Amino acid sequence: MDRTPPAGTVRVRFIGNATLLIRYGSLTLLTDPNFLHRGQLAHLGYGLVSRRLTEPAVDVTGLPHADLDAVVLSHLHGDHFDRVARRHLDRGLPFLTTPHASRVLQGLFGFHRAVGLRTWQSHTLLRGDSLVRVTALPGRHAPGPARRLLPPVMGSLLEFGDRSGRIRLVMYLSGDTVMFDGLRDIARRCPDVHLAVLHLGGTTLPGGLVVTMDAGQGADLLDVIRPHRALPVHYDDYGVFRSPLSDFLAEAARRGHRGRILRCRPGERVTVGGDTRR
């Protein structure tokens, strides 16, 4: 396990797809656990599958299980919570997720501490003197009526601080969303985001339906949120991802966001502080 990061900083290890290991003080969070191996199929519902093209940088058995405080799960899709994670994660581990995913996790899979958060609802975790308040944010997995075919999704705001309630660092996880007006509410309510984690890839389903941000939409979200730093994830890992990371980097640079972008390959770590300047 990593040593405790410097005070007031968050250390993020990118495992692959949308899976991150996040450390702040004595707190450790896991996001969207996806530990399928190259060649295995992720189930996306309605008989749709997608083959994984990459290996996770960390096997599920290599996680610091005893140190995990919670899983932040954006939604129930096979590339965000898979059968490997289901078998190996402790059934007593808290999950912070959508009400839909909470019901399934508790009723079908036995994760009895899954908490369903409605949009703008929060849940606070403490370990020692370290605190994180997790708030569910707007997300929409597809445009228009098509979103009813996909599981509900949430973004997440992670506000890190200490037991006194003082917040020192704010992190935004977009979840699998496309651009829509609800994301502008995030900018209005959360004007000072130190690190934004953007789910990209331009996931394209049969018929050409795009259900996650492509390069242009990812840059649009940067225009709206304007975080101090941004970490792109959820690209190039599955066959349904049609918008490569290189396209996003080029578009973000064209719009003047080059200085915001953090490059972090699977297996690597980045450390971001609350005093980061724009």
Tab-separated table of N, CA, C and O in Angstrom, residues 116-192:
chain	number	residue	atom	x	y	z
A	116	GLY	N	-27.587	4.000	-1.446
A	116	GLY	CA	-28.067	4.659	-2.652
A	116	GLY	C	-28.228	6.154	-2.428
A	116	GLY	O	-28.937	6.570	-1.514
A	117	LEU	N	-27.565	6.956	-3.242
A	117	LEU	CA	-27.608	8.410	-3.113
A	117	LEU	C	-28.395	9.018	-4.261
A	117	LEU	O	-28.079	8.788	-5.438
A	118	ARG	N	-29.414	9.792	-3.929
A	118	ARG	CA	-30.106	10.572	-4.944
A	118	ARG	C	-29.238	11.781	-5.326
A	118	ARG	O	-28.353	12.182	-4.570
A	119	THR	N	-29.514	12.368	-6.472
A	119	THR	CA	-28.724	13.515	-6.927
A	119	THR	C	-28.724	14.623	-5.880
A	119	THR	O	-29.777	15.001	-5.366
A	120	TRP	N	-27.524	15.099	-5.546
A	120	TRP	CA	-27.224	16.127	-4.546
A	120	TRP	C	-27.319	15.620	-3.098
A	120	TRP	O	-27.137	16.389	-2.168
A	121	GLN	N	-27.547	14.323	-2.912
A	121	GLN	CA	-27.514	13.751	-1.571
A	121	GLN	C	-26.084	13.344	-1.235
A	121	GLN	O	-25.324	12.922	-2.112
A	122	SER	N	-25.707	13.470	0.053
A	122	SER	CA	-24.324	13.237	0.476
A	122	SER	C	-24.240	12.141	1.533
A	122	SER	O	-25.207	11.856	2.250
A	123	HIS	N	-23.044	11.569	1.633
A	123	HIS	CA	-22.720	10.592	2.670
A	123	HIS	C	-21.286	10.858	3.105
A	123	HIS	O	-20.398	11.040	2.251
A	124	THR	N	-21.027	10.873	4.406
A	124	THR	CA	-19.705	11.216	4.932
A	124	THR	C	-19.028	9.992	5.522
A	124	THR	O	-19.658	9.188	6.230
A	125	LEU	N	-17.728	9.860	5.230
A	125	LEU	CA	-16.899	8.793	5.781
A	125	LEU	C	-15.770	9.415	6.589
A	125	LEU	O	-15.211	10.456	6.204
A	126	LEU	N	-15.417	8.753	7.692
A	126	LEU	CA	-14.314	9.183	8.547
A	126	LEU	C	-13.379	8.015	8.817
A	126	LEU	O	-13.828	6.881	9.016
A	127	ARG	N	-12.092	8.290	8.800
A	127	ARG	CA	-11.117	7.349	9.356
A	127	ARG	C	-10.046	8.182	10.024
A	127	ARG	O	-9.397	9.000	9.375
A	128	GLY	N	-9.858	7.973	11.312
A	128	GLY	CA	-8.927	8.811	12.045
A	128	GLY	C	-9.385	10.256	11.973
A	128	GLY	O	-10.545	10.568	12.232
A	129	ASP	N	-8.476	11.128	11.561
A	129	ASP	CA	-8.827	12.538	11.430
A	129	ASP	C	-9.202	12.901	9.996
A	129	ASP	O	-9.462	14.064	9.697
A	130	SER	N	-9.234	11.903	9.100
A	130	SER	CA	-9.504	12.172	7.684
A	130	SER	C	-10.987	11.990	7.381
A	130	SER	O	-11.625	11.044	7.843
A	131	LEU	N	-11.513	12.892	6.576
A	131	LEU	CA	-12.938	12.911	6.238
A	131	LEU	C	-13.106	13.062	4.737
A	131	LEU	O	-12.335	13.772	4.082
A	132	VAL	N	-14.123	12.392	4.196
A	132	VAL	CA	-14.559	12.659	2.828
A	132	VAL	C	-16.079	12.689	2.809
A	132	VAL	O	-16.744	11.829	3.374
A	133	ARG	N	-16.617	13.719	2.178
A	133	ARG	CA	-18.053	13.809	1.948
A	133	ARG	C	-18.301	13.533	0.471
A	133	ARG	O	-17.786	14.232	-0.397
A	134	VAL	N	-19.060	12.470	0.206
A	134	VAL	CA	-19.359	12.051	-1.164
A	134	VAL	C	-20.770	12.504	-1.512
A	134	VAL	O	-21.724	12.122	-0.835
A	135	THR	N	-20.893	13.295	-2.561
A	135	THR	CA	-22.187	13.816	-2.997
A	135	THR	C	-22.473	13.329	-4.405
A	135	THR	O	-21.627	13.432	-5.294
A	136	ALA	N	-23.678	12.775	-4.611
A	136	ALA	CA	-24.089	12.325	-5.946
A	136	ALA	C	-24.420	13.533	-6.817
A	136	ALA	O	-25.147	14.436	-6.404
A	137	LEU	N	-23.881	13.537	-8.030
A	137	LEU	CA	-24.046	14.647	-8.962
A	137	LEU	C	-24.798	14.196	-10.211
A	137	LEU	O	-24.893	13.001	-10.499
A	138	PRO	N	-25.325	15.147	-10.974
A	138	PRO	CA	-26.063	14.781	-12.182
A	138	PRO	C	-25.194	14.015	-13.177
A	138	PRO	O	-24.000	14.287	-13.342
A	139	GLY	N	-25.817	13.060	-13.833
A	139	GLY	CA	-25.194	12.304	-14.911
A	139	GLY	C	-26.287	11.739	-15.799
A	139	GLY	O	-27.399	11.490	-15.332
A	140	ARG	N	-25.971	11.554	-17.065
A	140	ARG	CA	-26.948	11.007	-18.005
A	140	ARG	C	-26.189	10.151	-19.004
A	140	ARG	O	-25.322	10.639	-19.717
A	141	HIS	N	-26.542	8.853	-19.027
A	141	HIS	CA	-25.744	7.882	-19.775
A	141	HIS	C	-26.038	7.858	-21.272
A	141	HIS	O	-25.355	7.175	-22.029
A	142	ALA	N	-27.067	8.573	-21.702
A	142	ALA	CA	-27.396	8.614	-23.129
A	142	ALA	C	-28.290	9.819	-23.377
A	142	ALA	O	-28.961	10.297	-22.466
A	143	PRO	N	-28.310	10.291	-24.593
A	143	PRO	CA	-29.179	11.432	-24.897
A	143	PRO	C	-30.635	11.007	-25.052
A	143	PRO	O	-30.935	9.887	-25.462
A	144	GLY	N	-31.544	11.909	-24.711
A	144	GLY	CA	-32.959	11.719	-24.979
A	144	GLY	C	-33.553	10.475	-24.350
A	144	GLY	O	-33.071	9.967	-23.325
A	145	PRO	N	-34.600	9.925	-24.972
A	145	PRO	CA	-35.290	8.754	-24.411
A	145	PRO	C	-34.407	7.519	-24.292
A	145	PRO	O	-34.718	6.612	-23.517
A	146	ALA	N	-33.309	7.458	-25.051
A	146	ALA	CA	-32.441	6.279	-25.023
A	146	ALA	C	-31.861	6.025	-23.640
A	146	ALA	O	-31.458	4.899	-23.328
A	147	ARG	N	-31.813	7.061	-22.802
A	147	ARG	CA	-31.219	6.864	-21.477
A	147	ARG	C	-32.017	5.863	-20.637
A	147	ARG	O	-31.482	5.283	-19.689
A	148	ARG	N	-33.296	5.652	-20.993
A	148	ARG	CA	-34.105	4.695	-20.239
A	148	ARG	C	-33.662	3.259	-20.479
A	148	ARG	O	-34.054	2.353	-19.731
A	149	LEU	N	-32.864	3.030	-21.515
A	149	LEU	CA	-32.371	1.690	-21.820
A	149	LEU	C	-31.116	1.342	-21.036
A	149	LEU	O	-30.685	0.184	-21.042
A	150	LEU	N	-30.521	2.317	-20.379
A	150	LEU	CA	-29.253	2.118	-19.684
A	150	LEU	C	-29.448	2.341	-18.188
A	150	LEU	O	-30.361	3.058	-17.771
A	151	PRO	N	-28.597	1.745	-17.354
A	151	PRO	CA	-28.756	1.933	-15.907
A	151	PRO	C	-28.523	3.379	-15.500
A	151	PRO	O	-27.702	4.076	-16.116
A	152	PRO	N	-29.252	3.854	-14.477
A	152	PRO	CA	-29.006	5.219	-13.990
A	152	PRO	C	-27.549	5.386	-13.579
A	152	PRO	O	-26.922	4.469	-13.043
A	153	VAL	N	-27.017	6.578	-13.819
A	153	VAL	CA	-25.615	6.862	-13.527
A	153	VAL	C	-25.524	8.130	-12.693
A	153	VAL	O	-26.385	9.008	-12.780
A	154	MET	N	-24.477	8.213	-11.891
A	154	MET	CA	-24.232	9.444	-11.135
A	154	MET	C	-22.779	9.870	-11.301
A	154	MET	O	-21.875	9.047	-11.450
A	155	GLY	N	-22.571	11.182	-11.292
A	155	GLY	CA	-21.250	11.708	-11.026
A	155	GLY	C	-21.070	11.776	-9.519
A	155	GLY	O	-22.016	11.557	-8.750
A	156	SER	N	-19.866	12.071	-9.070
A	156	SER	CA	-19.606	12.149	-7.630
A	156	SER	C	-18.685	13.320	-7.329
A	156	SER	O	-17.712	13.568	-8.055
A	157	LEU	N	-19.011	14.029	-6.246
A	157	LEU	CA	-18.135	15.060	-5.707
A	157	LEU	C	-17.526	14.516	-4.429
A	157	LEU	O	-18.246	14.127	-3.507
A	158	LEU	N	-16.210	14.467	-4.382
A	158	LEU	CA	-15.491	13.998	-3.194
A	158	LEU	C	-14.842	15.212	-2.546
A	158	LEU	O	-13.926	15.818	-3.117
A	159	GLU	N	-15.311	15.564	-1.359
A	159	GLU	CA	-14.770	16.709	-0.636
A	159	GLU	C	-13.960	16.174	0.543
A	159	GLU	O	-14.514	15.601	1.490
A	160	PHE	N	-12.655	16.354	0.480
A	160	PHE	CA	-11.739	15.796	1.475
A	160	PHE	C	-11.350	16.859	2.490
A	160	PHE	O	-11.096	18.008	2.143
A	161	GLY	N	-11.285	16.445	3.740
A	161	GLY	CA	-10.884	17.366	4.794
A	161	GLY	C	-10.587	16.625	6.074
A	161	GLY	O	-10.133	15.473	6.051
A	162	ASP	N	-10.857	17.284	7.198
A	162	ASP	CA	-10.580	16.659	8.484
A	162	ASP	C	-11.848	16.600	9.324
A	162	ASP	O	-12.920	17.049	8.924
A	163	ARG	N	-11.705	16.024	10.501
A	163	ARG	CA	-12.856	15.758	11.369
A	163	ARG	C	-13.617	17.036	11.741
A	163	ARG	O	-14.815	16.989	12.026
A	164	SER	N	-12.954	18.172	11.711
A	164	SER	CA	-13.623	19.428	12.042
A	164	SER	C	-14.632	19.845	10.980
A	164	SER	O	-15.462	20.721	11.201
A	165	GLY	N	-14.545	19.212	9.799
A	165	GLY	CA	-15.414	19.586	8.689
A	165	GLY	C	-14.771	20.537	7.701
A	165	GLY	O	-15.361	20.850	6.662
A	166	ARG	N	-13.559	20.985	7.992
A	166	ARG	CA	-12.851	21.861	7.058
A	166	ARG	C	-12.477	21.081	5.794
A	166	ARG	O	-11.865	20.016	5.859
A	167	ILE	N	-12.866	21.590	4.627
A	167	ILE	CA	-12.587	20.932	3.350
A	167	ILE	C	-11.318	21.521	2.742
A	167	ILE	O	-11.186	22.741	2.611
A	168	ARG	N	-10.415	20.623	2.355
A	168	ARG	CA	-9.133	21.077	1.821
A	168	ARG	C	-8.947	20.759	0.340
A	168	ARG	O	-8.076	21.341	-0.312
A	169	LEU	N	-9.730	19.806	-0.171
A	169	LEU	CA	-9.526	19.399	-1.561
A	169	LEU	C	-10.834	18.851	-2.116
A	169	LEU	O	-11.528	18.091	-1.441
A	170	VAL	N	-11.163	19.231	-3.354
A	170	VAL	CA	-12.416	18.835	-3.991
A	170	VAL	C	-12.097	18.099	-5.296
A	170	VAL	O	-11.346	18.593	-6.142
A	171	MET	N	-12.710	16.934	-5.435
A	171	MET	CA	-12.476	16.068	-6.592
A	171	MET	C	-13.819	15.711	-7.220
A	171	MET	O	-14.781	15.387	-6.522
A	172	TYR	N	-13.888	15.762	-8.527
A	172	TYR	CA	-15.117	15.459	-9.265
A	172	TYR	C	-14.884	14.241	-10.143
A	172	TYR	O	-13.926	14.195	-10.919
A	173	LEU	N	-15.768	13.251	-10.027
A	173	LEU	CA	-15.773	12.078	-10.897
A	173	LEU	C	-16.990	12.194	-11.807
A	173	LEU	O	-18.128	12.217	-11.321
A	174	SER	N	-16.794	12.244	-13.104
A	174	SER	CA	-17.926	12.510	-13.999
A	174	SER	C	-18.890	11.350	-14.099
A	174	SER	O	-20.083	11.543	-14.339
A	175	GLY	N	-18.389	10.103	-13.922
A	175	GLY	CA	-19.217	8.959	-14.256
A	175	GLY	C	-19.442	8.899	-15.759
A	175	GLY	O	-19.009	9.775	-16.519
A	176	ASP	N	-20.138	7.852	-16.199
A	176	ASP	CA	-20.414	7.690	-17.628
A	176	ASP	C	-21.575	8.599	-18.016
A	176	ASP	O	-22.743	8.209	-17.952
A	177	THR	N	-21.257	9.793	-18.429
A	177	THR	CA	-22.285	10.752	-18.815
A	177	THR	C	-21.985	11.307	-20.187
A	177	THR	O	-20.836	11.276	-20.654
A	178	VAL	N	-23.028	11.799	-20.833
A	178	VAL	CA	-22.854	12.647	-22.006
A	178	VAL	C	-23.132	14.074	-21.565
A	178	VAL	O	-23.652	14.320	-20.476
A	179	MET	N	-22.766	15.039	-22.396
A	179	MET	CA	-23.022	16.429	-22.059
A	179	MET	C	-24.524	16.716	-22.091
A	179	MET	O	-25.217	16.326	-23.026
A	180	PHE	N	-25.006	17.384	-21.053
A	180	PHE	CA	-26.390	17.853	-21.025
A	180	PHE	C	-26.446	19.001	-20.037
A	180	PHE	O	-25.493	19.260	-19.287
A	181	ASP	N	-27.546	19.727	-20.018
A	181	ASP	CA	-27.621	20.963	-19.247
A	181	ASP	C	-27.405	20.743	-17.753
A	181	ASP	O	-26.905	21.642	-17.059
A	182	GLY	N	-27.766	19.573	-17.239
A	182	GLY	CA	-27.597	19.309	-15.813
A	182	GLY	C	-26.164	19.420	-15.336
A	182	GLY	O	-25.921	19.706	-14.155
A	183	LEU	N	-25.202	19.228	-16.225
A	183	LEU	CA	-23.799	19.331	-15.815
A	183	LEU	C	-23.415	20.777	-15.504
A	183	LEU	O	-22.463	21.020	-14.753
A	184	ARG	N	-24.150	21.718	-16.062
A	184	ARG	CA	-23.861	23.116	-15.758
A	184	ARG	C	-24.210	23.448	-14.307
A	184	ARG	O	-23.628	24.371	-13.727
A	185	ASP	N	-25.150	22.704	-13.733
A	185	ASP	CA	-25.470	22.905	-12.316
A	185	ASP	C	-24.268	22.593	-11.432
A	185	ASP	O	-24.105	23.189	-10.362
A	186	ILE	N	-23.442	21.642	-11.874
A	186	ILE	CA	-22.250	21.289	-11.094
A	186	ILE	C	-21.315	22.492	-11.023
A	186	ILE	O	-20.795	22.833	-9.954
A	187	ALA	N	-21.107	23.150	-12.151
A	187	ALA	CA	-20.221	24.323	-12.174
A	187	ALA	C	-20.754	25.432	-11.279
A	187	ALA	O	-19.977	26.128	-10.609
A	188	ARG	N	-22.077	25.608	-11.272
A	188	ARG	CA	-22.656	26.665	-10.442
A	188	ARG	C	-22.527	26.338	-8.959
A	188	ARG	O	-22.216	27.222	-8.148
A	189	ARG	N	-22.758	25.092	-8.581
A	189	ARG	CA	-22.732	24.719	-7.164
A	189	ARG	C	-21.329	24.406	-6.661
A	189	ARG	O	-21.070	24.503	-5.458
A	190	CYS	N	-20.453	24.004	-7.571
A	190	CYS	CA	-19.100	23.559	-7.189
A	190	CYS	C	-18.083	24.313	-8.050
A	190	CYS	O	-17.494	23.743	-8.978
A	191	PRO	N	-17.859	25.596	-7.756
A	191	PRO	CA	-17.049	26.424	-8.652
A	191	PRO	C	-15.544	26.207	-8.528
A	191	PRO	O	-14.797	26.761	-9.344
A	192	ASP	N	-15.092	25.428	-7.552
A	192	ASP	CA	-13.652	25.307	-7.321
A	192	ASP	C	-13.274	23.840	-7.180
A	192	ASP	O	-13.142	23.314	-6.080
